[in-house]
PDB file of C-alpha atoms in Angstrom:
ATOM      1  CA  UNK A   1     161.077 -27.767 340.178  1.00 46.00           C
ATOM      2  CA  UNK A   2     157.747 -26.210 341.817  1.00 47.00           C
ATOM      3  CA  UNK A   3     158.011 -24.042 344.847  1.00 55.00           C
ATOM      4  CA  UNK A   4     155.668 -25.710 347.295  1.00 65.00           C
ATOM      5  CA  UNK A   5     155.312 -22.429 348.791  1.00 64.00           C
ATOM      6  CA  UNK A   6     156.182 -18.140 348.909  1.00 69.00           C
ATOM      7  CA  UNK A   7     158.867 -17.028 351.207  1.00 84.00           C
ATOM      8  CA  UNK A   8     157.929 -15.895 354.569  1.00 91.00           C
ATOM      9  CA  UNK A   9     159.757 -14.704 357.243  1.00 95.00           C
ATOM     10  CA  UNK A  10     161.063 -17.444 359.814  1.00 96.00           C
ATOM     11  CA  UNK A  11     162.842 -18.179 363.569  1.00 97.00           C
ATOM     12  CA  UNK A  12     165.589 -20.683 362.666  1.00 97.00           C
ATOM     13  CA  UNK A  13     166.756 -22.943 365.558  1.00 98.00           C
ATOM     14  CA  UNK A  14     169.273 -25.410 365.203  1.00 98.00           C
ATOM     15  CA  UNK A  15     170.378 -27.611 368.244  1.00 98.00           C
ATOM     16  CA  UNK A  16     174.099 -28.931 367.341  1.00 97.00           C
ATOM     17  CA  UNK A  17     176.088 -32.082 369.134  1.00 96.00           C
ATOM     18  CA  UNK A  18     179.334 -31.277 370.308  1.00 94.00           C
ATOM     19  CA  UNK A  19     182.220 -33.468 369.290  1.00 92.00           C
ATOM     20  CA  UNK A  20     179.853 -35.697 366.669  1.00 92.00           C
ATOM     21  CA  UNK A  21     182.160 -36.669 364.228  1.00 89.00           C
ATOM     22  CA  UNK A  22     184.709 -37.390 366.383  1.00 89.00           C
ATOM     23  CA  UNK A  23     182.501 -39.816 368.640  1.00 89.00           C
ATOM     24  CA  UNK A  24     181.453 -41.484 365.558  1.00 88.00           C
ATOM     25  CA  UNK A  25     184.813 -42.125 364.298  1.00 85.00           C
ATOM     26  CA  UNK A  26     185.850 -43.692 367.498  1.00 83.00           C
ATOM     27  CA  UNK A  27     182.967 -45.529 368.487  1.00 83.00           C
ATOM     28  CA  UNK A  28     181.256 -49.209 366.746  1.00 80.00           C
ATOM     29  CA  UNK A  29     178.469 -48.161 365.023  1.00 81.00           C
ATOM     30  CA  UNK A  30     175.601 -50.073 366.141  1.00 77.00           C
ATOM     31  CA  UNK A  31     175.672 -49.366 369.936  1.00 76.00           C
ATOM     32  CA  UNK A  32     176.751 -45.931 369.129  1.00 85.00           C
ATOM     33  CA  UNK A  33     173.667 -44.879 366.768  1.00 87.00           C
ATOM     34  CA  UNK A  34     171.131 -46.004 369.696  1.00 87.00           C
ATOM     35  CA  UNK A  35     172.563 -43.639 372.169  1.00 88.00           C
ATOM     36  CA  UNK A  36     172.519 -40.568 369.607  1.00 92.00           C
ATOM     37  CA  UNK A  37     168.935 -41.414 368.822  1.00 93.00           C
ATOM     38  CA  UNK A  38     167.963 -41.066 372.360  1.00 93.00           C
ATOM     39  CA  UNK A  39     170.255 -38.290 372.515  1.00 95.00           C
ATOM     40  CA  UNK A  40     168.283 -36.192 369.772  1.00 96.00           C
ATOM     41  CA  UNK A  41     164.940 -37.658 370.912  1.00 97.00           C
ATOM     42  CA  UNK A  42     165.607 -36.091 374.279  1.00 97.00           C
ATOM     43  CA  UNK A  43     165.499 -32.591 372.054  1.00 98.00           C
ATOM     44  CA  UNK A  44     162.468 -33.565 370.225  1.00 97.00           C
ATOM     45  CA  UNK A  45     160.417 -34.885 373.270  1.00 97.00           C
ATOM     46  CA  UNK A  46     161.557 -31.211 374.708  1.00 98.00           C
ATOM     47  CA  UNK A  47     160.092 -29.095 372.242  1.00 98.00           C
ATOM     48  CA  UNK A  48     157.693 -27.191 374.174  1.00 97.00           C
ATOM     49  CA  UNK A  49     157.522 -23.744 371.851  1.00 97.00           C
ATOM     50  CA  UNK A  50     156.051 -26.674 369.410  1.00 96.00           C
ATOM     51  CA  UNK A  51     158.574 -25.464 366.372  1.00 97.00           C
ATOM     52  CA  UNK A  52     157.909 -26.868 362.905  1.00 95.00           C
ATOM     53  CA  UNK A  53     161.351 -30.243 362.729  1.00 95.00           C
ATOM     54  CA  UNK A  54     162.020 -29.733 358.612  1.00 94.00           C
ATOM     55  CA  UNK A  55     165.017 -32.344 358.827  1.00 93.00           C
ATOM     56  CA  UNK A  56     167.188 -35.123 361.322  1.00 94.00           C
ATOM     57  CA  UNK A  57     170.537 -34.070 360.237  1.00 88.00           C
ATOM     58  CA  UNK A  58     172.876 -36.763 362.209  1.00 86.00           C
ATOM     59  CA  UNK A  59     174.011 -34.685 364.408  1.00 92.00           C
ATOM     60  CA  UNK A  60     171.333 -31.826 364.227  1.00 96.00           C
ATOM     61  CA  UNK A  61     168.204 -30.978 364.468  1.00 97.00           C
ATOM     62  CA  UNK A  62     166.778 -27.926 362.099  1.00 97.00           C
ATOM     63  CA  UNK A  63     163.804 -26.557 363.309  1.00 97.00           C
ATOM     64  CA  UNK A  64     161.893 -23.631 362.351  1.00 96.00           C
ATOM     65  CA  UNK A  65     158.642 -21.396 362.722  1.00 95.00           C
ATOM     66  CA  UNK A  66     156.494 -18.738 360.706  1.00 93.00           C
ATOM     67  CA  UNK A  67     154.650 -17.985 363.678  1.00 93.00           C
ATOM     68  CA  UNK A  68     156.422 -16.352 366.850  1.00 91.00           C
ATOM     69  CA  UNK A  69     154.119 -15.118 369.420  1.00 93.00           C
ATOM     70  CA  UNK A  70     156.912 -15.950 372.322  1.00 92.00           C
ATOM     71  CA  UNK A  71     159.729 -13.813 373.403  1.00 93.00           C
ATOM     72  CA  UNK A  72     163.753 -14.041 373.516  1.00 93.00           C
ATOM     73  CA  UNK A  73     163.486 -14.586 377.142  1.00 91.00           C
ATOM     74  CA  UNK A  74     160.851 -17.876 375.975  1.00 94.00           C
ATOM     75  CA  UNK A  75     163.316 -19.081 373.099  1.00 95.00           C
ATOM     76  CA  UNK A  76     166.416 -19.050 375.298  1.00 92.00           C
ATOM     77  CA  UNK A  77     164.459 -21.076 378.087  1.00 92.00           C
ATOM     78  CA  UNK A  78     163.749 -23.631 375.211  1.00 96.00           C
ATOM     79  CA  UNK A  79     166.840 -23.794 374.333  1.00 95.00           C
ATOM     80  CA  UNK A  80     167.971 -24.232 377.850  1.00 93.00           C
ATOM     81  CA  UNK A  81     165.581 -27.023 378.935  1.00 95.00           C
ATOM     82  CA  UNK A  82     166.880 -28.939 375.617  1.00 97.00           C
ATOM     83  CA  UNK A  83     170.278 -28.712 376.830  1.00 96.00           C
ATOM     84  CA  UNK A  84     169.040 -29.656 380.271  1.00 94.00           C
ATOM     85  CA  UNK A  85     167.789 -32.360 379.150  1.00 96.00           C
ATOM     86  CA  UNK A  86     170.160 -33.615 376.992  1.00 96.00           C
ATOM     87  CA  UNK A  87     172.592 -33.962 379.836  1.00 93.00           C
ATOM     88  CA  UNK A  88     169.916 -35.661 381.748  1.00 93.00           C
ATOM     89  CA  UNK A  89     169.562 -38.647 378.987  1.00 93.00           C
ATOM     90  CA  UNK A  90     173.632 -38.536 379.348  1.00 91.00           C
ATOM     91  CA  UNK A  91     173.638 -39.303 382.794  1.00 89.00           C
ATOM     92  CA  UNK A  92     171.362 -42.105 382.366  1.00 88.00           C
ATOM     93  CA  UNK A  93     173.454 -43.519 380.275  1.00 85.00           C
ATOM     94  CA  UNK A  94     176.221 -43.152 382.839  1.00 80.00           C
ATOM     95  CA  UNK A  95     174.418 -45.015 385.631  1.00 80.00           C
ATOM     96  CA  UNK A  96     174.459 -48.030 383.499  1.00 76.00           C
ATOM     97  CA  UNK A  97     177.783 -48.600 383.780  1.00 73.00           C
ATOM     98  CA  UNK A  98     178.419 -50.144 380.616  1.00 75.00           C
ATOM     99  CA  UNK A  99     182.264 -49.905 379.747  1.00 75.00           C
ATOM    100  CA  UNK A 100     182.163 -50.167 376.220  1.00 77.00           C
ATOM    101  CA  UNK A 101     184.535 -47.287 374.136  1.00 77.00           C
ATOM    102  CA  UNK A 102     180.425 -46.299 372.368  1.00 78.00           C
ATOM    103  CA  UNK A 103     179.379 -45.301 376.068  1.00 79.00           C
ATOM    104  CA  UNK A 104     182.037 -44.028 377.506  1.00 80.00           C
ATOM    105  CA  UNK A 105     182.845 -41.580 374.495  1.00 83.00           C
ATOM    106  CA  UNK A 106     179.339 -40.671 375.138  1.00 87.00           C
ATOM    107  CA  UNK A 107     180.443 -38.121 378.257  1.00 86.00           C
ATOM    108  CA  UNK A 108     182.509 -36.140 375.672  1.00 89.00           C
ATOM    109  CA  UNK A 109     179.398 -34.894 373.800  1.00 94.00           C
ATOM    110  CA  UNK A 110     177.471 -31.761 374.182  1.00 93.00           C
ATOM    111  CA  UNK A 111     174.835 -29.450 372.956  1.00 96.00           C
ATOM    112  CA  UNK A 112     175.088 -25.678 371.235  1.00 97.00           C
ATOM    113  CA  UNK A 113     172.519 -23.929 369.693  1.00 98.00           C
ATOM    114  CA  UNK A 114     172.128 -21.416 366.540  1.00 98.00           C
ATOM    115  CA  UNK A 115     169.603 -19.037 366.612  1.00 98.00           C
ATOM    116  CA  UNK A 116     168.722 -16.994 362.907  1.00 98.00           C
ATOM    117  CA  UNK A 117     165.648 -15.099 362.092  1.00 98.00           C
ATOM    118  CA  UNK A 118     164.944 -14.081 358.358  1.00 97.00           C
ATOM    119  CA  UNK A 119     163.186 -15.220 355.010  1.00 96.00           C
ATOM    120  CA  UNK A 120     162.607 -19.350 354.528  1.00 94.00           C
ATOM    121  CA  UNK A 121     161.438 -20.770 351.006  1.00 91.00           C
ATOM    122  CA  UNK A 122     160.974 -24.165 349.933  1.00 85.00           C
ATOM    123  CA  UNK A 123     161.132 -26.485 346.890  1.00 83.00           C
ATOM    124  CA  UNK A 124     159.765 -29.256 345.667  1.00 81.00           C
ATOM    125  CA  UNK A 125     162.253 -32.068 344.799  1.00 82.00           C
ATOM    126  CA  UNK A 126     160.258 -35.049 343.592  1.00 80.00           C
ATOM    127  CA  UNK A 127     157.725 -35.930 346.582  1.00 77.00           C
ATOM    128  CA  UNK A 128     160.195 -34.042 348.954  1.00 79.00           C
ATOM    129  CA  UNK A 129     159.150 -30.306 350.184  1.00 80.00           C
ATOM    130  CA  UNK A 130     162.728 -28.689 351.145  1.00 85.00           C
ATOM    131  CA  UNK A 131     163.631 -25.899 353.237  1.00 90.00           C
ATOM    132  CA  UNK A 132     165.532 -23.104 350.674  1.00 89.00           C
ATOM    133  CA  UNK A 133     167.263 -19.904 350.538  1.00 94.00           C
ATOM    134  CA  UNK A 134     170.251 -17.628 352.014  1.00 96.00           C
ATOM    135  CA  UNK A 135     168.879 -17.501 355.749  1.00 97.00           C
ATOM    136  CA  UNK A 136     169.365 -21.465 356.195  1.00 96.00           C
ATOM    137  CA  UNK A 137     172.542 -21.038 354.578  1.00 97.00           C
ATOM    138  CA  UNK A 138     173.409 -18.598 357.149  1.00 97.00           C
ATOM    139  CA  UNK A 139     172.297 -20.854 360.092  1.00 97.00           C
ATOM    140  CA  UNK A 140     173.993 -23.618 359.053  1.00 96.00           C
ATOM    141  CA  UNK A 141     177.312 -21.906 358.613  1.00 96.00           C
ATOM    142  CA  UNK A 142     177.390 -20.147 361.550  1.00 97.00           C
ATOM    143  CA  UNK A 143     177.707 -23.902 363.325  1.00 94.00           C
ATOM    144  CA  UNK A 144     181.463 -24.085 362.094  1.00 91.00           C
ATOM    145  CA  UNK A 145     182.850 -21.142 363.600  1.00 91.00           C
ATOM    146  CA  UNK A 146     186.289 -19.870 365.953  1.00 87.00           C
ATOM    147  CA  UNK A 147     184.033 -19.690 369.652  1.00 92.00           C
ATOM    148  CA  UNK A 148     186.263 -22.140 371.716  1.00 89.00           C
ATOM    149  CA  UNK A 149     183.104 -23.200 373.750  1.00 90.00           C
ATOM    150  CA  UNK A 150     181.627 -26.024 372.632  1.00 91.00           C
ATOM    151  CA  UNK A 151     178.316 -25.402 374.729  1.00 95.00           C
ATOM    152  CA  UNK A 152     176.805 -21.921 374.017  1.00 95.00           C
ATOM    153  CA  UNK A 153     173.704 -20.189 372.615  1.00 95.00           C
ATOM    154  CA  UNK A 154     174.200 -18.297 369.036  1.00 96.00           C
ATOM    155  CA  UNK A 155     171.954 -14.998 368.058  1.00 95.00           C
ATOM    156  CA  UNK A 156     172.455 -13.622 364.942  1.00 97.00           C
ATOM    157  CA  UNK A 157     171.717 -10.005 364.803  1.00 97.00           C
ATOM    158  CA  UNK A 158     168.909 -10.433 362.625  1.00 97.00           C
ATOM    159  CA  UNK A 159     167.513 -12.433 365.252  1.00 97.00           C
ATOM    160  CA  UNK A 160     168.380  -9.837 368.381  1.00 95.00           C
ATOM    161  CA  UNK A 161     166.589  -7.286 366.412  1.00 95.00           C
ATOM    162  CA  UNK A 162     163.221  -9.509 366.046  1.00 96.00           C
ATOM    163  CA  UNK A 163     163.581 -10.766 369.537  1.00 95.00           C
ATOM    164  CA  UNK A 164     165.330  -8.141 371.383  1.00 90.00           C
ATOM    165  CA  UNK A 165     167.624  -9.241 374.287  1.00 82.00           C
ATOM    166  CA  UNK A 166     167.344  -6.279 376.690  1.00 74.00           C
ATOM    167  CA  UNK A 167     165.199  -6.910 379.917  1.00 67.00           C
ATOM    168  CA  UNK A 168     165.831 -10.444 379.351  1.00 67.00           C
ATOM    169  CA  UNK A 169     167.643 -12.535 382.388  1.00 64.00           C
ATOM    170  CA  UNK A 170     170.642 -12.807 379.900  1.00 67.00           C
ATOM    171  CA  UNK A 171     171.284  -8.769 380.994  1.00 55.00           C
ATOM    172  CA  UNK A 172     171.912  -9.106 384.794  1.00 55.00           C
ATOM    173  CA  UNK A 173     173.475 -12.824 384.852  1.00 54.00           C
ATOM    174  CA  UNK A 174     175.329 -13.928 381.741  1.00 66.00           C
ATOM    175  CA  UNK A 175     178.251 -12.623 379.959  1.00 82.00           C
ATOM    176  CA  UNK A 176     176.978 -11.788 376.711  1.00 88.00           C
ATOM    177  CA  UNK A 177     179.825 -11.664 374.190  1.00 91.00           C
ATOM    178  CA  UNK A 178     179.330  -9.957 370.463  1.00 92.00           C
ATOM    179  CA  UNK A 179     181.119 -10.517 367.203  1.00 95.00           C
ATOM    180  CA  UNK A 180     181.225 -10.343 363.800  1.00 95.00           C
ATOM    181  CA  UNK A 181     182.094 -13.309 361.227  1.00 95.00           C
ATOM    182  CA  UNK A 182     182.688 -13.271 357.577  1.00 95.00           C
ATOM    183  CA  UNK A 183     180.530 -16.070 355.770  1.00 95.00           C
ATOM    184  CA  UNK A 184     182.357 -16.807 352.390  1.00 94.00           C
ATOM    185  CA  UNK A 185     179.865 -15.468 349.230  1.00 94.00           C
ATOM    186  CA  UNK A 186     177.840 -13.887 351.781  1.00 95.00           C
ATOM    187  CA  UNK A 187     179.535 -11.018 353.659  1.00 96.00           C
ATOM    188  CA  UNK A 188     179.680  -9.956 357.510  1.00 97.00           C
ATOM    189  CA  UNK A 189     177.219 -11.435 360.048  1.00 97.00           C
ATOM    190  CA  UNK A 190     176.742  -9.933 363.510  1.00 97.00           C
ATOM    191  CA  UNK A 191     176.908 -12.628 366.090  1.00 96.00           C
ATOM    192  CA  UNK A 192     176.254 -12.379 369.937  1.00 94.00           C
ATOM    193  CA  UNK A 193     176.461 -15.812 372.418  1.00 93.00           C
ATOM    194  CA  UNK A 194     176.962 -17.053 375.907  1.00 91.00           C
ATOM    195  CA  UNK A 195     178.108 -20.068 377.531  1.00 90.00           C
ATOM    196  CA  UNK A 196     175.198 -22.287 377.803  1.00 85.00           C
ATOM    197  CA  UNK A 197     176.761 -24.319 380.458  1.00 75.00           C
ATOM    198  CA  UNK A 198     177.659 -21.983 382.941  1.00 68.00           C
ATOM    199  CA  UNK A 199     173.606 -20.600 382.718  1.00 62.00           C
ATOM    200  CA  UNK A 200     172.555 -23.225 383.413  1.00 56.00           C
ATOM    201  CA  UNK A 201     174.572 -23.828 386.092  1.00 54.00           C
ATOM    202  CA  UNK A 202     173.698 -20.671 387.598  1.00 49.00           C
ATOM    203  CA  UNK A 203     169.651 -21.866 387.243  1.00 48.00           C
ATOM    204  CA  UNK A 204     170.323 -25.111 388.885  1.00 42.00           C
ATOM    205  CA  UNK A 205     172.152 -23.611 391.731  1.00 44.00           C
ATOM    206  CA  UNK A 206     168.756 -20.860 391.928  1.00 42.00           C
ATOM    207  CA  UNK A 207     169.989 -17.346 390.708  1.00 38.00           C
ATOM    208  CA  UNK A 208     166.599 -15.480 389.990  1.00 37.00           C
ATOM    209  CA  UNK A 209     166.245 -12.998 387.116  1.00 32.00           C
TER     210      UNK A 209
END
């Protein structure tokens, strides 16, 4: 197994939907796998910070950077406008009217968001260059965890301390909450989030920073 190449440090973003695996169990197949499609396209065609897609997971998108020349305030609007915008593609789908259970189960989906910052190998596994090591373990984990919201931004502290949060818009209008959870085989991870949704909100409806 080669390593294509060294470990460097990396942003990790990974845009999650909401209430996948339930939609998928409930819904037929082909009609349902052209909506997600424009579902996660909506992401992709909204990646303005221009991160590096290493995998289409189903129901998530990993993406990822070595460079990082933009701000928390800059990563937070990203993740924003992809959430924006994945609503947006849902409400198209709602003005076509189309009763079928594939549509309609559609409104019951949503959009959170991890955010990890720390070292990123990769391996060679025949032609395929992978992503490897603890950090994307991390990330991914931290996407099954006890937040009841199922529309929220993640930070992991690693992250917060790369991109710090204070001065950022998040400090006068959103109720930051902070945490700690215990990864199995890994240890404690310091956590902070908001409710994406009601930020949003808030922008749409013209609060300033």
């Amino acid at each position: 197994m080669e390593v294509c190449h060294t470990s460097n440090p990396a942003l990790i973003l990974i845009p999650d939907i909401s209430g996948f695996t339930k939609y998928i169990a409930t819904s037929e197949i082909r009609h349902s796998q052209e909506k997600i499609a424009l579902l996660l396209e909506s992401i992709l065609e909204n990646n303005i910070l221009n991160f590096k897609v290493s995998e289409i997971e189903g129901d998530a998108i990993l993406f990822y950077s070595y460079e990082f020349p933009y701000s928390a305030t800059e990563i937070i609007s990203q993740c924003q406008l992809m959430f924006d915008k994945f609503h947006q593609r849902i409400d198209e789908f709602k003005r076509s009217k189309c009763m079928c259970e594939s549509c309609q189960n559609l409104y019951n989906l949503s959009l959170k968001f991890v955010l990890h910052f720390g070292q990123l190998g990769s391996v060679m596994v025949k032609d395929y260059c992978k992503l490897f090591g603890k950090d994307l373990i991390i990330a991914h984990r931290l996407l099954k965890n006890k937040i009841s919201s199922n529309e929220y931004i993640l930070f992991t502290e690693n992250f917060s301390n790369q991109f710090p949060l204070i001065g950022t818009h998040l400090d006068n209008h959103t109720e930051l909450v902070n945490d700690i959870f215990n990864l199995e085989d890994i240890g404690d991870i310091g956590i902070t989030y908001f409710d994406l949704k009601a930020l949003s909100l808030k922008n749409r409806q013209g609060t300033t920073c």
